[in-house]
Amino acid sequence: MPETKKSSKGISPKKLSDLKVVVLCIAAATTFWILNALNKDDYNTIVDFPIEIVYNDEAYMPVKKLPASIQIEINGNGWDLLRKYFNINESPFQIDLENPASKNYILTSDLKRSLGEFISPTQLISVLEDSIKYQIDQIQTVKLKPVLDSASFSLANNYRNTGEVKFTPESISIQGPSSILKSFEGTFPVQMNQNRIAQNINKEVELRIPKNLENQVSLITESIQVQFDVVSILEGNKRLKVKKSTSQGP
């Protein structure tokens, strides 16, 4: 009898062909089962549904990143649940806040009716969170007192400053969320970025916002004039004569 040719992995062409047929049958059966299951109703699942908090961004600013989704339990057709689970062509549910700075949360119970209508024909069973927390502050403009950052400069050896540091203008205007502005506690650090100073200072200094606040706080006053005087302290030795006093008795 003629020998049956085998593949490089030791499987004959006939067995390999039969294996392909089995795999195709399993794939077809699985696909048919999935499609048939997705066409049925009355499925429950939990999804992260996208939300968008809407507010007047000219008057208010978020201090922390706003929540982008909430967990909800829904019921409905398999295809509808699949689209919502993977957020396929799903617009975010908008939450309008007229005065977002008045509080830092919204109860999800207040959203159930409008959210239920929004996700129709899927039915909303429950919202897993009791509330949606956020922090949005009113945008304010304040004036701060400039203060020279002592770590940003140094004097040359034997030099001392002789008086008070003068600033022009006398205040710095900045804008940002109210809670962040309060963290400055009424003062703004001025960075000299100069070492071994050995002469009087009268220079314009560019102001900078701390890096961690650059995306939230902006400077209205961009630079300031800094002025102060320094004096050299001379070192030396001098001998003093000490005269011993003699006291006379009665």
Tab-separated table of C-alpha atoms in Angstrom, residues 103-220:
chain	number	residue	atom	x	y	z
A	103	LYS	CA	-21.721	72.225	46.802
A	104	ASN	CA	-19.337	69.449	45.795
A	105	TYR	CA	-21.738	66.603	44.961
A	106	ILE	CA	-25.007	65.759	43.255
A	107	LEU	CA	-27.332	62.963	44.396
A	108	THR	CA	-27.798	60.269	41.755
A	109	SER	CA	-31.393	59.832	42.916
A	110	ASP	CA	-32.090	63.242	41.357
A	111	LEU	CA	-30.834	61.955	37.998
A	112	LYS	CA	-32.677	58.631	37.731
A	113	ARG	CA	-35.663	59.893	35.762
A	114	SER	CA	-33.696	61.872	33.166
A	115	LEU	CA	-30.991	59.189	32.944
A	116	GLY	CA	-33.616	56.479	32.471
A	117	GLU	CA	-35.116	58.426	29.558
A	118	PHE	CA	-31.675	59.046	28.093
A	119	ILE	CA	-30.660	55.365	27.879
A	120	SER	CA	-34.004	54.216	26.402
A	121	PRO	CA	-34.897	51.597	25.105
A	122	THR	CA	-32.615	50.072	27.729
A	123	GLN	CA	-34.204	50.164	31.185
A	124	LEU	CA	-32.361	51.648	34.158
A	125	ILE	CA	-32.528	49.376	37.207
A	126	SER	CA	-30.269	51.279	39.609
A	127	VAL	CA	-27.304	53.624	39.945
A	128	LEU	CA	-24.588	52.018	42.034
A	129	GLU	CA	-23.199	55.276	43.485
A	130	ASP	CA	-25.288	57.364	45.877
A	131	SER	CA	-23.692	60.585	44.668
A	132	ILE	CA	-21.324	62.047	42.089
A	133	LYS	CA	-18.571	64.069	43.749
A	134	TYR	CA	-16.705	66.955	42.151
A	135	GLN	CA	-14.901	70.164	43.100
A	136	ILE	CA	-15.599	73.199	40.948
A	137	ASP	CA	-14.700	76.665	42.274
A	138	GLN	CA	-15.652	80.133	41.218
A	139	ILE	CA	-12.928	81.923	39.249
A	140	GLN	CA	-11.650	84.958	41.161
A	141	THR	CA	-9.009	87.640	40.759
A	142	VAL	CA	-7.072	88.618	43.900
A	143	LYS	CA	-4.131	90.824	44.815
A	144	LEU	CA	-1.250	89.258	46.768
A	145	LYS	CA	1.643	90.819	48.637
A	146	PRO	CA	5.008	90.060	46.972
A	147	VAL	CA	7.570	88.366	49.216
A	148	LEU	CA	11.175	87.730	48.163
A	149	ASP	CA	11.954	84.009	48.298
A	150	SER	CA	15.104	83.796	50.429
A	151	ALA	CA	16.045	80.460	48.850
A	152	SER	CA	16.180	82.002	45.361
A	153	PHE	CA	19.199	84.266	45.953
A	154	SER	CA	22.353	84.601	48.014
A	155	LEU	CA	24.705	87.444	48.998
A	156	ALA	CA	28.462	87.447	48.490
A	157	ASN	CA	30.720	86.781	51.463
A	158	ASN	CA	30.690	89.593	54.017
A	159	TYR	CA	27.698	91.308	52.396
A	160	ARG	CA	24.389	92.053	54.119
A	161	ASN	CA	21.225	93.761	52.953
A	162	THR	CA	20.702	97.075	54.708
A	163	GLY	CA	16.961	97.538	54.694
A	164	GLU	CA	13.529	96.500	53.532
A	165	VAL	CA	12.982	95.028	50.069
A	166	LYS	CA	10.857	97.327	47.873
A	167	PHE	CA	8.544	96.085	45.118
A	168	THR	CA	6.941	97.976	42.234
A	169	PRO	CA	4.017	97.461	41.944
A	170	GLU	CA	3.289	96.764	45.576
A	171	SER	CA	0.833	93.929	44.823
A	172	ILE	CA	0.542	91.045	42.351
A	173	SER	CA	-2.779	90.186	40.670
A	174	ILE	CA	-3.514	86.526	39.885
A	175	GLN	CA	-6.621	84.663	38.721
A	176	GLY	CA	-7.856	81.143	39.409
A	177	PRO	CA	-10.170	78.911	41.474
A	178	SER	CA	-11.048	80.444	44.837
A	179	SER	CA	-9.780	77.552	47.000
A	180	ILE	CA	-6.366	77.543	45.294
A	181	LEU	CA	-6.018	81.309	45.638
A	182	LYS	CA	-6.670	80.961	49.370
A	183	SER	CA	-3.739	78.526	49.618
A	184	PHE	CA	-1.331	81.401	48.838
A	185	GLU	CA	-2.360	82.923	52.205
A	186	GLY	CA	-2.158	86.480	50.879
A	187	THR	CA	1.455	86.389	49.629
A	188	PHE	CA	3.216	85.502	46.385
A	189	PRO	CA	6.862	84.303	46.295
A	190	VAL	CA	9.187	86.274	44.002
A	191	GLN	CA	12.101	84.266	42.608
A	192	MET	CA	15.337	86.246	42.137
A	193	ASN	CA	17.467	83.374	40.790
A	194	GLN	CA	20.721	85.226	41.486
A	195	ASN	CA	23.680	84.196	43.625
A	196	ARG	CA	26.626	85.973	45.295
A	197	ILE	CA	25.083	89.438	45.111
A	198	ALA	CA	27.682	92.144	45.845
A	199	GLN	CA	25.918	95.308	44.699
A	200	ASN	CA	22.627	97.098	45.178
A	201	ILE	CA	19.702	95.465	43.392
A	202	ASN	CA	17.204	97.312	41.206
A	203	LYS	CA	15.955	94.897	38.562
A	204	GLU	CA	12.809	93.633	36.876
A	205	VAL	CA	11.965	90.038	37.764
A	206	GLU	CA	9.672	87.785	35.742
A	207	LEU	CA	6.994	86.170	37.909
A	208	ARG	CA	6.267	82.453	37.698
A	209	ILE	CA	3.380	80.293	38.877
A	210	PRO	CA	4.398	77.093	40.733
A	211	LYS	CA	4.528	74.227	38.218
A	212	ASN	CA	1.813	72.206	39.959
A	213	LEU	CA	-0.633	75.119	39.526
A	214	GLU	CA	0.247	76.251	35.990
A	215	ASN	CA	-2.934	74.783	34.472
A	216	GLN	CA	-5.243	76.405	37.017
A	217	VAL	CA	-3.783	79.784	38.008
A	218	SER	CA	-2.795	82.605	35.667
A	219	LEU	CA	-0.797	85.781	36.292
A	220	ILE	CA	-2.264	89.181	35.489
